[in-house]
Amino acid sequence: MNTEIIKEKLEQALELDECIVKGENGTFQVIAVGSIFADMSRVKKQQAIYGPLTEEIASNAIHALSIKALTPDEWQKQKHFI
């Protein structure tokens, strides 16, 4: 499993303004930015990211996933710290 495949799956499944994926060896970090996250709870945001990656998580191709799901406004405020 590589970062480009994860990014592609997320971009195909979700309306994202930006998607950054880092990591290797089954451990990945995702920063997903989109207005779709505006009215979602933290749990719903994580579920939105996990959904397109269910097969990879189930097969253990992804065994650790750190998620930041942000609205464009939140991203503008936080991107300098990430």
Coordinates of N, CA and C in Angstrom, one line a residue:
M1 N 0.8 -1.2 0.0 CA 0.0 0.0 0.0 C 0.9 1.2 0.0
N2 N 0.6 2.2 -0.9 CA 1.4 3.4 -0.9 C 0.5 4.6 -0.8
T3 N 1.1 5.7 -0.6 CA 0.3 7.0 -0.3 C -0.5 7.4 -1.5
E4 N 0.0 7.2 -2.7 CA -0.8 7.6 -3.9 C -2.1 6.8 -4.1
I5 N -2.1 5.6 -3.7 CA -3.3 4.8 -3.8 C -4.3 5.3 -2.8
I6 N -3.9 5.5 -1.6 CA -4.8 6.0 -0.6 C -5.4 7.4 -1.0
K7 N -4.5 8.3 -1.4 CA -4.9 9.6 -1.9 C -6.0 9.5 -3.0
E8 N -5.7 8.6 -4.0 CA -6.6 8.4 -5.1 C -8.0 7.9 -4.6
K9 N -8.0 6.9 -3.8 CA -9.2 6.4 -3.2 C -10.1 7.4 -2.5
L10 N -9.4 8.2 -1.7 CA -10.1 9.3 -1.0 C -10.6 10.4 -1.9
E11 N -9.9 10.8 -2.9 CA -10.3 11.8 -3.8 C -11.4 11.3 -4.7
Q12 N -11.5 10.1 -5.0 CA -12.6 9.5 -5.8 C -13.9 9.4 -5.0
A13 N -13.7 9.1 -3.7 CA -14.9 8.9 -2.9 C -15.5 10.1 -2.3
L14 N -14.6 11.1 -2.0 CA -15.1 12.3 -1.3 C -14.8 13.6 -2.1
E15 N -15.6 14.6 -1.9 CA -15.3 15.9 -2.5 C -14.3 16.7 -1.6
L16 N -13.1 16.6 -2.0 CA -12.0 17.2 -1.2 C -11.4 18.3 -2.0
D17 N -11.0 19.4 -1.2 CA -10.3 20.5 -1.8 C -8.8 20.1 -1.9
E18 N -8.4 19.4 -0.8 CA -7.0 19.0 -0.7 C -6.9 17.7 0.0
C19 N -5.9 16.9 -0.3 CA -5.7 15.6 0.4 C -4.2 15.3 0.4
I20 N -3.7 15.2 1.6 CA -2.3 15.0 1.8 C -2.1 13.6 2.6
V21 N -1.4 12.7 2.0 CA -1.2 11.4 2.6 C 0.3 11.2 2.8
K22 N 0.7 10.9 4.0 CA 2.1 10.6 4.3 C 2.2 9.2 5.0
G23 N 3.4 8.6 4.9 CA 3.6 7.4 5.7 C 4.1 6.2 4.8
E24 N 4.3 5.1 5.5 CA 4.8 3.9 4.8 C 4.6 2.7 5.7
N25 N 4.8 1.5 5.2 CA 4.8 0.3 6.0 C 3.5 0.1 6.8
G26 N 2.4 0.5 6.2 CA 1.1 0.3 6.8 C 0.7 1.4 7.8
T27 N 1.5 2.4 8.1 CA 1.2 3.4 9.0 C 1.2 4.8 8.2
F28 N 0.0 5.4 8.2 CA -0.2 6.6 7.4 C -0.9 7.7 8.1
Q29 N -0.6 8.9 7.7 CA -1.3 10.1 8.2 C -2.0 10.7 7.0
V30 N -3.3 11.1 7.2 CA -4.1 11.7 6.2 C -4.6 13.1 6.7
I31 N -4.4 14.1 5.9 CA -5.0 15.4 6.1 C -6.0 15.6 4.9
A32 N -7.2 15.6 5.2 CA -8.3 15.8 4.2 C -9.0 17.1 4.4
V33 N -9.1 17.9 3.4 CA -9.7 19.2 3.5 C -10.9 19.3 2.6
G34 N -12.0 19.7 3.1 CA -13.2 19.9 2.2 C -14.4 20.4 3.0
S35 N -15.3 21.1 2.3 CA -16.4 21.7 3.0 C -17.4 20.6 3.4
I36 N -17.2 19.4 2.9 CA -18.1 18.3 3.4 C -18.0 18.0 4.9
F37 N -16.9 18.4 5.5 CA -16.7 18.2 6.9 C -17.4 19.3 7.8
A38 N -18.0 20.3 7.2 CA -18.4 21.4 8.0 C -19.4 21.1 9.1
D39 N -20.4 20.2 8.9 CA -21.4 20.0 9.9 C -21.2 18.6 10.5
M40 N -20.0 18.0 10.4 CA -19.8 16.6 10.9 C -19.1 16.7 12.2
S41 N -19.5 15.7 13.1 CA -18.8 15.5 14.3 C -17.4 14.9 14.0
R42 N -16.5 14.9 15.0 CA -15.2 14.3 14.8 C -15.3 12.8 14.4
V43 N -16.2 12.1 15.0 CA -16.4 10.7 14.7 C -16.9 10.5 13.2
K44 N -17.9 11.3 12.8 CA -18.4 11.3 11.4 C -17.3 11.6 10.4
K45 N -16.4 12.5 10.8 CA -15.3 12.9 9.9 C -14.4 11.7 9.7
Q46 N -14.1 11.0 10.8 CA -13.2 9.8 10.7 C -13.9 8.7 10.0
Q47 N -15.2 8.5 10.2 CA -15.9 7.5 9.4 C -15.9 7.8 7.9
A48 N -16.0 9.1 7.6 CA -15.9 9.4 6.1 C -14.6 9.0 5.5
I49 N -13.5 9.2 6.3 CA -12.2 8.8 5.7 C -12.0 7.3 5.8
Y50 N -12.4 6.6 6.8 CA -12.3 5.2 6.9 C -13.1 4.5 5.8
G51 N -14.3 5.0 5.5 CA -15.1 4.3 4.5 C -14.5 3.8 3.2
P52 N -13.8 4.8 2.5 CA -13.2 4.3 1.2 C -12.0 3.4 1.4
L53 N -11.5 3.3 2.6 CA -10.3 2.5 2.9 C -10.6 1.2 3.6
T54 N -11.9 0.8 3.7 CA -12.3 -0.3 4.5 C -11.5 -1.6 4.1
E55 N -11.4 -1.9 2.8 CA -10.7 -3.1 2.3 C -9.3 -3.1 2.7
E56 N -8.6 -2.0 2.6 CA -7.2 -1.9 3.0 C -7.0 -2.0 4.5
I57 N -7.9 -1.5 5.2 CA -7.8 -1.7 6.7 C -8.1 -3.1 7.1
A58 N -9.1 -3.7 6.5 CA -9.5 -5.1 6.8 C -8.3 -6.1 6.4
S59 N -7.6 -5.8 5.3 CA -6.5 -6.7 4.9 C -5.2 -6.4 5.6
N60 N -5.2 -5.4 6.5 CA -4.1 -4.9 7.2 C -3.0 -4.3 6.4
A61 N -3.4 -3.9 5.1 CA -2.4 -3.1 4.3 C -2.3 -1.7 5.0
I62 N -3.3 -1.3 5.7 CA -3.3 -0.1 6.5 C -3.5 -0.6 7.9
H63 N -2.6 -0.5 8.8 CA -2.8 -0.9 10.2 C -2.8 0.2 11.2
A64 N -2.4 1.4 10.8 CA -2.5 2.6 11.6 C -2.7 3.8 10.8
L65 N -3.8 4.6 11.1 CA -4.2 5.7 10.3 C -4.5 6.9 11.2
S66 N -3.7 7.9 11.0 CA -4.0 9.2 11.8 C -4.7 10.1 10.8
I67 N -5.8 10.7 11.3 CA -6.7 11.5 10.4 C -6.9 12.9 10.9
K68 N -6.7 13.9 10.1 CA -7.1 15.2 10.3 C -8.1 15.6 9.1
A69 N -9.4 15.7 9.5 CA -10.4 16.1 8.5 C -10.9 17.5 8.8
L70 N -10.6 18.4 7.9 CA -10.8 19.8 8.2 C -11.6 20.5 7.1
T71 N -12.3 21.6 7.5 CA -13.0 22.4 6.5 C -11.9 23.3 6.0
P72 N -12.2 24.0 4.8 CA -11.2 24.9 4.3 C -10.8 26.0 5.3
D73 N -11.7 26.5 6.0 CA -11.4 27.6 7.0 C -10.5 27.0 8.1
E74 N -10.8 25.8 8.6 CA -9.9 25.2 9.6 C -8.5 25.0 9.1
W75 N -8.4 24.6 7.8 CA -7.1 24.3 7.2 C -6.3 25.6 7.1
Q76 N -6.9 26.7 6.7 CA -6.2 27.9 6.6 C -5.6 28.3 8.0
K77 N -6.3 28.0 9.1 CA -5.9 28.4 10.4 C -4.8 27.4 10.9
Q78 N -4.8 26.2 10.5 CA -3.9 25.2 11.0 C -2.7 24.8 10.1
K79 N -2.8 25.0 8.9 CA -1.8 24.5 8.0 C -0.4 25.0 8.3
H80 N -0.3 26.1 8.9 CA 1.1 26.6 9.3 C 1.7 25.9 10.4
F81 N 0.9 25.1 11.1 CA 1.4 24.3 12.3 C 1.6 22.9 12.0
I82 N 1.2 22.5 10.8 CA 1.3 21.0 10.4 C 2.5 20.8 9.6

